[in-house]
Coordinates of C-alpha atoms in Angstrom, one line a residue:
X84 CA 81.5 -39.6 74.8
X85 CA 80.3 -42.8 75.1
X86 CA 82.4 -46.0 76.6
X87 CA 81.4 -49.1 75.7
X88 CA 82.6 -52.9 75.6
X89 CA 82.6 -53.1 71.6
X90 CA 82.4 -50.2 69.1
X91 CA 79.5 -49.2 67.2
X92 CA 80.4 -50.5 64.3
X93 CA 81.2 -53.3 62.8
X94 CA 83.8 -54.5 60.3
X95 CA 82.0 -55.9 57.0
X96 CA 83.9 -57.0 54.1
X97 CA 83.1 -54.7 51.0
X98 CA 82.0 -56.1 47.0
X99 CA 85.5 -55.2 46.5
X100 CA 87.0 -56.8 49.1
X101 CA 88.2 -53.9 51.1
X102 CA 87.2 -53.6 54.4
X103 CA 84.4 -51.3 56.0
X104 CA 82.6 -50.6 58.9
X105 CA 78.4 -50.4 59.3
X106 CA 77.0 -49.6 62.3
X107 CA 76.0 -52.4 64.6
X108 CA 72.3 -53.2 64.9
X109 CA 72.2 -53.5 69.1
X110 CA 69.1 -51.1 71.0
X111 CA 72.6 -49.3 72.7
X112 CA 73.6 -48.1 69.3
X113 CA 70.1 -47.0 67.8
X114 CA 69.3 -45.2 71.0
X115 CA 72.5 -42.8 71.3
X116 CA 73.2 -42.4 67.3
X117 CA 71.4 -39.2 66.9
X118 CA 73.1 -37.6 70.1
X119 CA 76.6 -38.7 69.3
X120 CA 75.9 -37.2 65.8
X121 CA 74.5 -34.1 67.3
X122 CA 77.0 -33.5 70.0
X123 CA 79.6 -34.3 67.7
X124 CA 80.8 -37.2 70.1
X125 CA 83.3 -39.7 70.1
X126 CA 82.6 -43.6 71.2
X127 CA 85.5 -46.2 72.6
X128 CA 85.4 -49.7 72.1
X129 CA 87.1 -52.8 71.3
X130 CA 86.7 -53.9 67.3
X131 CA 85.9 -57.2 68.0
X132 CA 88.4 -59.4 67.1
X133 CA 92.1 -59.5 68.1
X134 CA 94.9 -57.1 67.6
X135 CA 93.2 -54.7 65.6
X136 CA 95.3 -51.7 65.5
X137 CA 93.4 -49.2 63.8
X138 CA 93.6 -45.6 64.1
X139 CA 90.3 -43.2 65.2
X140 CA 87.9 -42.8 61.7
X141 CA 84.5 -40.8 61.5
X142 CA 81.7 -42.9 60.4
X143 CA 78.1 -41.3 60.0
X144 CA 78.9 -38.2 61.9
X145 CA 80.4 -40.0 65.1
X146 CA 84.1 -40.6 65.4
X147 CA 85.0 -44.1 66.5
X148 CA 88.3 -44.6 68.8
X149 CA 88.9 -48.2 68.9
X150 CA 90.5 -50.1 71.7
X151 CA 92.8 -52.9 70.9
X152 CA 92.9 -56.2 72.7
X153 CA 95.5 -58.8 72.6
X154 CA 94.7 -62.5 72.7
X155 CA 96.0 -63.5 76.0
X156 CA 93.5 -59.8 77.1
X157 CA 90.8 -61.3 75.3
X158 CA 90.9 -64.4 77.1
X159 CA 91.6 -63.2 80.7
X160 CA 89.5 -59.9 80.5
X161 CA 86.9 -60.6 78.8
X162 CA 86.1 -64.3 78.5
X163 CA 87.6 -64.9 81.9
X164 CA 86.8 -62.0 84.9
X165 CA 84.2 -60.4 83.0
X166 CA 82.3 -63.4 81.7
X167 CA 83.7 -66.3 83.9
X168 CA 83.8 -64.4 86.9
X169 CA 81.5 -61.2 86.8
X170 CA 78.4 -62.7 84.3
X171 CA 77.7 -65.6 86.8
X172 CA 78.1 -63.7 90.0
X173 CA 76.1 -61.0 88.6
X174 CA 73.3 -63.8 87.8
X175 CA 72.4 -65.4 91.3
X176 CA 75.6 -68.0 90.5
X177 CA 73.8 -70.0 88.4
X178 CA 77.0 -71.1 87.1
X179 CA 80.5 -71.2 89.7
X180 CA 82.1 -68.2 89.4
X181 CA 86.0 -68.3 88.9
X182 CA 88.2 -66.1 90.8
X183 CA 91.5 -65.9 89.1
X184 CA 94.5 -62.9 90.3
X185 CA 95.7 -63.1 86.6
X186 CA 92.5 -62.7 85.0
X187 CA 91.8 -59.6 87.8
X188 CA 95.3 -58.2 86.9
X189 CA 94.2 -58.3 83.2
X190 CA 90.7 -56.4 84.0
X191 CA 92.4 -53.5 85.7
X192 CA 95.1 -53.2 83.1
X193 CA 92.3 -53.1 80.5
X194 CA 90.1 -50.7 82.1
X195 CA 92.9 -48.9 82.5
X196 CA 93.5 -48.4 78.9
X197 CA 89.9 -47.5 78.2
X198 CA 89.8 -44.8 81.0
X199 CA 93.0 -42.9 79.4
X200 CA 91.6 -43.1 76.2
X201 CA 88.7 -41.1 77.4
X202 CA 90.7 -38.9 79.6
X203 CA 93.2 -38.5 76.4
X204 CA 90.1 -37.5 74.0
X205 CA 87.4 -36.1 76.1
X206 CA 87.3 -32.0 76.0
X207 CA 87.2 -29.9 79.0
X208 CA 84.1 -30.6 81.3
X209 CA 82.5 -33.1 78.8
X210 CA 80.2 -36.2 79.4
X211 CA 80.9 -39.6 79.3
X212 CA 78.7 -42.2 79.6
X213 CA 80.4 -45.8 80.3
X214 CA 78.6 -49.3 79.4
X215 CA 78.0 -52.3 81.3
X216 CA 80.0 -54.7 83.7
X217 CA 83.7 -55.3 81.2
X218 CA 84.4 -51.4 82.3
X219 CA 83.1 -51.1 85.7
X220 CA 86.2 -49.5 87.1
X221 CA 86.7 -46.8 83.9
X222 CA 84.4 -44.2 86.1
X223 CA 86.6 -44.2 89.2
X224 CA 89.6 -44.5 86.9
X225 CA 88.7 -41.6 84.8
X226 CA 87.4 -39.1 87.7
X227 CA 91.5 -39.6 89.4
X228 CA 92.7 -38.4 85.4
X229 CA 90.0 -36.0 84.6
X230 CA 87.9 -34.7 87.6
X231 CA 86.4 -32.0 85.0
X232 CA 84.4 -34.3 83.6
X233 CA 80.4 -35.5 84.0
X234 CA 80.5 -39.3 84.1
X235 CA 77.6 -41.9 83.8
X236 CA 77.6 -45.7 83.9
X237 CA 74.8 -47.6 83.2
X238 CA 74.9 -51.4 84.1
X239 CA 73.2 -53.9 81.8
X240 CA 72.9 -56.6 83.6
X241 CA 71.5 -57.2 87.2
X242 CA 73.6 -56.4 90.3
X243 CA 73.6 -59.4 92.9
X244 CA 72.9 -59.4 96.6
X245 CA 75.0 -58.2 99.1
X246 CA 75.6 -62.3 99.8
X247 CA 76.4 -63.4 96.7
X248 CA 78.4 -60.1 96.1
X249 CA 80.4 -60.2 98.9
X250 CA 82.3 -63.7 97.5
X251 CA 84.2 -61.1 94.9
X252 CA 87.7 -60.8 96.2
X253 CA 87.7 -57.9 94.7
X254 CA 84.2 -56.3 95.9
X255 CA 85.7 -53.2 96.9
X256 CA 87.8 -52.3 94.4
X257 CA 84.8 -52.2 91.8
X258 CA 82.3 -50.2 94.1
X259 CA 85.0 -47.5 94.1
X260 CA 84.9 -47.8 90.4
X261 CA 81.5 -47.5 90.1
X262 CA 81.2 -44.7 92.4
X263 CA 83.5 -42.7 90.1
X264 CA 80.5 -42.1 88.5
X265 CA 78.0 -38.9 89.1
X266 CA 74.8 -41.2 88.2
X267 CA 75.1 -44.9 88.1
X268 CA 72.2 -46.7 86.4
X269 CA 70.6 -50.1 86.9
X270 CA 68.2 -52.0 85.4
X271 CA 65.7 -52.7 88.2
X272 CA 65.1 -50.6 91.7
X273 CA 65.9 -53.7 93.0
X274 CA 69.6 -53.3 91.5
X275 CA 69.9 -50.2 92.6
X276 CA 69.3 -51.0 96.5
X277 CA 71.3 -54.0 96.3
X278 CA 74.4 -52.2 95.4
X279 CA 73.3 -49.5 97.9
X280 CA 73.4 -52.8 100.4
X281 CA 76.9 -53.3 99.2
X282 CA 78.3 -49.8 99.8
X283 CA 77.0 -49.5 103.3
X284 CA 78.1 -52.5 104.4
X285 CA 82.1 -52.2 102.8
X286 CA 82.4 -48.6 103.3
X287 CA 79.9 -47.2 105.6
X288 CA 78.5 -44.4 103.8
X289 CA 75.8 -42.3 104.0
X290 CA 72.5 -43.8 101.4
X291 CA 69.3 -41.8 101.2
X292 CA 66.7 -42.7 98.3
X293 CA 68.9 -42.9 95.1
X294 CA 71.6 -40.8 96.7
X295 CA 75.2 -41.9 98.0
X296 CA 77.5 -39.7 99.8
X297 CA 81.0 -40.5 98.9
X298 CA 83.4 -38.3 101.1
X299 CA 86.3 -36.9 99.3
X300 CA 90.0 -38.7 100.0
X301 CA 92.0 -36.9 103.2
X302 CA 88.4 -35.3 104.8
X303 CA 85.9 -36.3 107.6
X304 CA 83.2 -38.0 105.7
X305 CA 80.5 -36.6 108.4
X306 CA 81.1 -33.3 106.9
X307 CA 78.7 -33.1 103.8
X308 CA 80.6 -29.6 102.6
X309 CA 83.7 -32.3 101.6
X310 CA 81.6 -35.2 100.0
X311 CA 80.2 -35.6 96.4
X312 CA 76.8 -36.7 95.9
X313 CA 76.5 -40.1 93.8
X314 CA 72.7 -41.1 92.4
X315 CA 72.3 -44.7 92.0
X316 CA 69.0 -45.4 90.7
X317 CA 66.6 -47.7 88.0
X318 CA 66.7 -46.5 84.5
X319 CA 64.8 -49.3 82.8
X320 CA 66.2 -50.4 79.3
X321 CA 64.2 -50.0 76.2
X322 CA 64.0 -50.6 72.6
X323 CA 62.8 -49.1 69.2
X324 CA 59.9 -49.4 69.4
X325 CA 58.7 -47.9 66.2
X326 CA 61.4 -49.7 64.2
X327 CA 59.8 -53.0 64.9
X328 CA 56.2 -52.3 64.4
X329 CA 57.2 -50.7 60.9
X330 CA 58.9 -54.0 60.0
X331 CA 55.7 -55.9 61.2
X332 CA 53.8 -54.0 59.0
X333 CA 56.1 -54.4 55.9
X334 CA 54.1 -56.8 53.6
X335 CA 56.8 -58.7 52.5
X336 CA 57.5 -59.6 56.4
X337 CA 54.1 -60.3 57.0
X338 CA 54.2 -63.0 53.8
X339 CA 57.3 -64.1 55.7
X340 CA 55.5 -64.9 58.5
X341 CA 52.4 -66.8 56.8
X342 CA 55.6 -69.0 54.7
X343 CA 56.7 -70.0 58.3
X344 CA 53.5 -71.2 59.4
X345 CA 53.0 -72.7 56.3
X346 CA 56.5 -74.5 56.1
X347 CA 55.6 -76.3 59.8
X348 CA 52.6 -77.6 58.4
X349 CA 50.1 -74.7 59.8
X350 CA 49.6 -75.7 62.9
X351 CA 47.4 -74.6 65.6
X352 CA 49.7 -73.5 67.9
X353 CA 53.4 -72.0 67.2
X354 CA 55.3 -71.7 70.6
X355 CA 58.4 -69.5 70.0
X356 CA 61.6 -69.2 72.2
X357 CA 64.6 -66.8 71.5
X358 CA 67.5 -66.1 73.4
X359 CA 71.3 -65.9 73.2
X360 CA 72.8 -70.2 74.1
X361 CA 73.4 -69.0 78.0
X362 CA 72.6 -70.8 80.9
X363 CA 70.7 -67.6 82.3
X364 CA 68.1 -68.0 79.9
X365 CA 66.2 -71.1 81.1
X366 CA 66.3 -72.8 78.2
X367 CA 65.9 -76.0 80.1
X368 CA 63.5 -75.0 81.9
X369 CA 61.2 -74.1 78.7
X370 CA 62.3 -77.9 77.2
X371 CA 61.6 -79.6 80.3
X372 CA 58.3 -78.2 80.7
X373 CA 57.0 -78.9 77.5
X374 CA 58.1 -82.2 77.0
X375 CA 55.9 -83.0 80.0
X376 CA 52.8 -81.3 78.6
X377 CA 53.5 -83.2 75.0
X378 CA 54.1 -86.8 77.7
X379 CA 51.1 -86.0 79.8
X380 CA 49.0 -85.5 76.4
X381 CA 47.9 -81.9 77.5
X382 CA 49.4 -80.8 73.8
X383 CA 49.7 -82.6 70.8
X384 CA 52.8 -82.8 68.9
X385 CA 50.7 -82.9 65.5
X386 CA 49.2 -79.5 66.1
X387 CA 51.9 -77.9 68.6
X388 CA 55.4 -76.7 67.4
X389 CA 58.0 -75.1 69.5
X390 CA 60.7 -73.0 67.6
X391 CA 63.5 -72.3 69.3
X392 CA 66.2 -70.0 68.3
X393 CA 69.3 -69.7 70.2
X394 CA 72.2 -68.0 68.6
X395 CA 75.6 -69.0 69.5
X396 CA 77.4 -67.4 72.5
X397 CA 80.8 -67.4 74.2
X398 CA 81.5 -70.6 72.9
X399 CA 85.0 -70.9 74.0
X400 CA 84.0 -71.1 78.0
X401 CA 83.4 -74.4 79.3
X402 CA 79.7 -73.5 80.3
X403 CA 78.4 -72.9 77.5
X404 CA 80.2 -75.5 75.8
X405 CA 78.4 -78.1 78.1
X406 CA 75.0 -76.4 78.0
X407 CA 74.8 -76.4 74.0
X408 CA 75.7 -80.5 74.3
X409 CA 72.3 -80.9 77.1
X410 CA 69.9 -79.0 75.1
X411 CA 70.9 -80.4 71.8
X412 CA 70.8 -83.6 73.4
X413 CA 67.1 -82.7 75.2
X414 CA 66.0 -81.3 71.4
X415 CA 66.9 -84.6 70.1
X416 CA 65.2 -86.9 72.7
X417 CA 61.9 -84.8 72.2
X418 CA 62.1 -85.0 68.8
X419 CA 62.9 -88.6 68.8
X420 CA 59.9 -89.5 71.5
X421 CA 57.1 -87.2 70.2
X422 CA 57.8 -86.2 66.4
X423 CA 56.9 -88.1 63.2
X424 CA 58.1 -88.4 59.4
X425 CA 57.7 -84.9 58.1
X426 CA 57.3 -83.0 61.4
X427 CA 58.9 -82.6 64.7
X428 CA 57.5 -80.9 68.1
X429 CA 60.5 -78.6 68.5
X430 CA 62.5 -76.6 65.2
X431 CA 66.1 -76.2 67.0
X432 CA 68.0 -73.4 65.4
X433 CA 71.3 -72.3 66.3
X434 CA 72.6 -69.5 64.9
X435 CA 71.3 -65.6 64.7
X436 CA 68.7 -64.1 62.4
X437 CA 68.5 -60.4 60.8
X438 CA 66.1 -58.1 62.3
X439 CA 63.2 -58.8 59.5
X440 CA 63.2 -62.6 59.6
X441 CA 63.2 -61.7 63.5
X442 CA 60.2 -60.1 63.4
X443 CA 58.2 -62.7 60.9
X444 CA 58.7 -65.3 63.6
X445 CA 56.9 -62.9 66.7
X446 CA 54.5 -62.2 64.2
X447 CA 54.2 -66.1 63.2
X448 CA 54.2 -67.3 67.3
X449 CA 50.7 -67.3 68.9
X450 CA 52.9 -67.8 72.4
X451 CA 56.2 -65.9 73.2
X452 CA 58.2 -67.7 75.7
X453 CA 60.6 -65.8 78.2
X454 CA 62.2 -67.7 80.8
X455 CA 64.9 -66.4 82.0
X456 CA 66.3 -67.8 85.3
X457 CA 68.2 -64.0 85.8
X458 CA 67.7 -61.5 83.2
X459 CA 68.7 -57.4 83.9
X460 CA 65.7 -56.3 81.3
X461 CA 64.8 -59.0 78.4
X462 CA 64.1 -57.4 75.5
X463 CA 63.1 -59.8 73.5
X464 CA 60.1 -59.7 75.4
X465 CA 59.4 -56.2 74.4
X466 CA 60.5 -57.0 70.7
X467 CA 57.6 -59.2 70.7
X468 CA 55.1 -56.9 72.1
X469 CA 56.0 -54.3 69.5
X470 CA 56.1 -56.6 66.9
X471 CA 52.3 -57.6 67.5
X472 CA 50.6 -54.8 65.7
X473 CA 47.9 -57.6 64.9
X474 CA 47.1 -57.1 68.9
X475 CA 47.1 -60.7 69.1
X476 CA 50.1 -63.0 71.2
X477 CA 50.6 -64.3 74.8
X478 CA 53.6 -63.3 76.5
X479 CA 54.9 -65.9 79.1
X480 CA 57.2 -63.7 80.9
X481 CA 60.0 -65.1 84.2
X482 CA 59.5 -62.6 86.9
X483 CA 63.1 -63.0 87.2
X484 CA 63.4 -60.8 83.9
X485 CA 63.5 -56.9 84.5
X486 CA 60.9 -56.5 81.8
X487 CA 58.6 -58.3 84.4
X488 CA 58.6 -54.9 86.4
X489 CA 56.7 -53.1 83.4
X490 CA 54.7 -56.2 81.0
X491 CA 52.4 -57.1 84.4
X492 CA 49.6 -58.2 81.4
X493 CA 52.0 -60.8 80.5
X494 CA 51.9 -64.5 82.5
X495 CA 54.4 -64.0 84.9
X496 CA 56.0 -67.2 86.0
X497 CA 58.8 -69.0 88.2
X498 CA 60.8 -70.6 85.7
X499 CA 62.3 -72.9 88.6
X500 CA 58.7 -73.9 88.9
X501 CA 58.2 -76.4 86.0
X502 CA 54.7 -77.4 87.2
X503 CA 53.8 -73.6 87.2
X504 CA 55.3 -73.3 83.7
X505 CA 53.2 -75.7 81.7
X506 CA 50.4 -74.3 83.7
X507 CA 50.8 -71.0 81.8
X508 CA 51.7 -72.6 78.8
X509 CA 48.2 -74.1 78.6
X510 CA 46.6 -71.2 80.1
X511 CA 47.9 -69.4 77.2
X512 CA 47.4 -71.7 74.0
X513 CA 43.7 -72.1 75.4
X514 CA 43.3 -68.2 76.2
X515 CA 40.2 -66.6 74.9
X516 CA 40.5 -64.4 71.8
X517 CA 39.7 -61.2 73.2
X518 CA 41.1 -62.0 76.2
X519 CA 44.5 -62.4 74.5
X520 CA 43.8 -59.1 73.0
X521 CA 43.0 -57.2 75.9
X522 CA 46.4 -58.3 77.5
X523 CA 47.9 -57.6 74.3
X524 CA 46.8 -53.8 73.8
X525 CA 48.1 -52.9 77.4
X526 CA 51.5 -54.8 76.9
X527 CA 51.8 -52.7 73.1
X528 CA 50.8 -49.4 75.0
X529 CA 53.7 -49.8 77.7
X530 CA 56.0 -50.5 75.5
X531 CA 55.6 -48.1 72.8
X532 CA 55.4 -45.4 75.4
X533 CA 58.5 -46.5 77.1
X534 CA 61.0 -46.6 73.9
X535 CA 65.1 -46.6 73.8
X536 CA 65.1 -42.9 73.1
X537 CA 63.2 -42.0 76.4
X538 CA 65.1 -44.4 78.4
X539 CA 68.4 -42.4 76.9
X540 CA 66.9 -38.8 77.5
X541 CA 65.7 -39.7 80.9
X542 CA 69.1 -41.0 82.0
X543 CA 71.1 -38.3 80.2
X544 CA 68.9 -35.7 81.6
X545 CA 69.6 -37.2 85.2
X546 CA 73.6 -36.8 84.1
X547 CA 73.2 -32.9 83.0
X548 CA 71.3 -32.3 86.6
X549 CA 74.1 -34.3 88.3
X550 CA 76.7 -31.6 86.0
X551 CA 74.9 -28.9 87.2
X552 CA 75.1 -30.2 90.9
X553 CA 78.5 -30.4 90.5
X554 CA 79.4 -27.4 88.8
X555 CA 77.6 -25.5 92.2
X556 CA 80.2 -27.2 94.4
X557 CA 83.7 -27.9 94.7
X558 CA 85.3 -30.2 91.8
X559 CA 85.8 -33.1 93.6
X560 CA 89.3 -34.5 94.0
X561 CA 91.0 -38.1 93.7
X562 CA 88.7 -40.5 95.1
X563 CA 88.6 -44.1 96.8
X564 CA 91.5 -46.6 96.9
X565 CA 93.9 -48.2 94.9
X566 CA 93.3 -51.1 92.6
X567 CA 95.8 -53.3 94.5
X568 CA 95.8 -57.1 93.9
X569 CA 93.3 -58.7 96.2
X570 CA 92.3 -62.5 96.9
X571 CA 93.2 -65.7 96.4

């Protein structure tokens, strides 16, 4: 059983005018389809939009259980704790955080909701695997309901420093939630020791490696016979990797690519951005840097062309709101300084692309730019490299990005570091041929290696061993405290 944020489907309005469901494009969905469909399993999520009451349907050989949210949820759980609250904390506080009791209260109640779901639905001794930071306090929720039961969680986005994640009112309340869970998965090792950081210093216990000790309720914790072993470790995200290098090879989407470097006017260097309109993502940064290099004459706007796509995102939070307003304003003063009748140095897009046209603009970018200020993996990055069956490309990569940790043939860069930025951006439009290739070929090679389905197995396989563990010991009993208000 898997528990996620948002189904696996979405709704789609038929010829007809009746509606459907298709199953939604994300890396999450194509990595787990074929074991939900073998294991005959079940996944929990939200629909999407509000008050959807619809009742469990079987689509492609998974059965969907869907989660209904109400408006005034929608706005305190998910647009307000977990994306007003959690997202920036999560991401160095690159925005404020906003610590709200009511928006709190709503987070519990909905989690809540998702754990008895699960606990309804799941068979005896089952596994669940729960998704990313809406639902971190379904696993301790669940274990009190259903102790039977193996349970994962695997967090998507980074996991701050003990400093920054110490400003949470409610800090402890979610480590007991996480720590519900047999395995807890993060995106980077150094994820995984920060929120071993966190449970040593709130609750004392005992961390070795990728191992937590979490005494059970009413027992000495220094006995190890009454404690349950927790593994807390990196399982680096991946995507299909096959999928996109078949698309690259599709001769209709390599024509698509040659129209797009046609329909800028061919020139000699196509710089390429893509990210969701979020302030993590250092879209700034990118702007900033190469309006200097177009100022300082380093590149010329008659041969250089940035396109950036950024589809829209949580566009009811103030944040984002405001960020959309700079950058559209910053696109317009480049534009406006260094374009000319007929062409302009950057192609501002805002809105999403399917996969296909996707993958005619990596294959139409000689130079991939990637600089997110916080990112927990990037895969756009990785969508690149697997998109480059030419072997050609440069991949400007943030260090800040979790992909950093694998793509070391990339240009790694400090995005806060605008001077180093337009350094690689010229060190990569003037890169040597084979040089580009050579960097290229290793990049392509980690990433095919290191696909979705692995990074599944590998943490699923982790889950059955934890199972295992467990089954060999006592079943572990209620665990950690209560979910009581907290803060200010």
């Amino acid at each position: 059983m898997v528990v996620a944020n948002r189904l696996a489907v979405d709704s789609v309005t038929e010829p007809d005018g009746t509606q459907g469901w298709k199953l939604s494009p994300g890396g999450l969905v194509t990595a787990l389809e074929p074991v939900m469909r073998s294991a005959d399993g079940a996944w929990i999520g939200w629909p999407g939009s509000v008050d959807t009451h619809v009742e469990p349907f079987e689509h492609g050989g998974i059965t969907m259980v869907p989660v209904s949210l109400d408006q005034t949820e929608v706005e305190r759980y998910y647009e307000g704790f977990s994306n007003d609250t959690l997202w920036p904390l999560y991401h160095d506080v690159i925005a404020q955080p906003s610590y709200h009791r009511e928006w709190w209260d709503s987070y519990v109640s909905v989690n809540r909701r998702f754990a008895e779901r699960a606990a309804a639905l799941a068979s005896e001794g089952a596994t669940v695997w729960v998704h990313d930071y809406q639902l971190q306090l379904v696993p301790g929720l669940l274990r009190e309901q259903r102790p039977d039961l193996t349970i994962g969680f695997f967090n998507h986005i980074p996991f701050p420093a003990y400093g920054l994640y110490s400003q949470l009112p409610w800090r402890r309340q979610i480590l007991t939630g996480l720590l519900g869970a047999d395995v807890i998965g993060f995106q980077r090792t150094a994820d995984a020791g920060n929120f071993a950081r966190a449970v040593r210093r709130l609750f004392g216990y005992e961390t070795r490696g990728s191992s937590i000790r979490v005494p059970l309720e009413n027992t000495d914790e220094r006995r190890p016979e009454r404690s349950r072993t927790v593994v807390a470790r990196a399982f680096p995200i991946s995507i299909d990797s096959a999928s996109f290098a078949e698309l690259a090879a599709r001769p209709d989407v390599v024509e698509r690519a040659r129209q797009i470097r046609e329909d800028l006017g061919n020139p000699k260097t196509v710089l390429f951005g893509v990210d969701r309109l979020d302030y993590t993502k250092g879209i700034r940064h990118r702007l900033k840097a190469y309006a200097e290099l177009l100022e300082d004459g380093r590149l010329d706007a008659a041969d250089t062309t940035l396109i950036q796509v950024a589809s829209p995102s949580r566009e009811r939070v103030a944040a984002y709101m405001e960020l959309r307003d700079e950058i559209e304003m910053t696109v317009g003063r480049i534009n406006g300084d260094f374009g000319a009748i007929g062409s302009a140095p950057v192609h501002y897009l805002h809105h999403g692309y399917p996969r296909e046209e996707m993958v005619a603009l990596y294959l139409a970018a000689d130079v991939m730019l990637v600089t997110a200020l916080r990112d927990g993996m990037n895969l756009v990055a990785k969508e690149y490299v697997a998109s480059r069956i030419d072997g050609d490309g440069v991949l400007i990569l943030s260090e800040f990005a979790g992909a950093s940790d694998d793509l070391r043939q990339s240009l790694l860069i400090n995005p806060h570091d605008i001077q180093g930025v337009k350094e690689a951006i010229v060190t990569a439009v003037e890169m040597d041929p084979r040089e580009r290739k050579r960097r290229m070929r290793a990049l392509r090679r980690k990433v095919l290696e290191n696909d979705v389905a692995k990074w599944s197995a590998t943490f699923l396989e982790e889950l059955a061993r934890a199972s295992h563990a467990t089954a060999s010991s006592s079943a572990p009993t209620r665990d950690g405290v209560e979910l009581e208000e907290a803060g200010s």
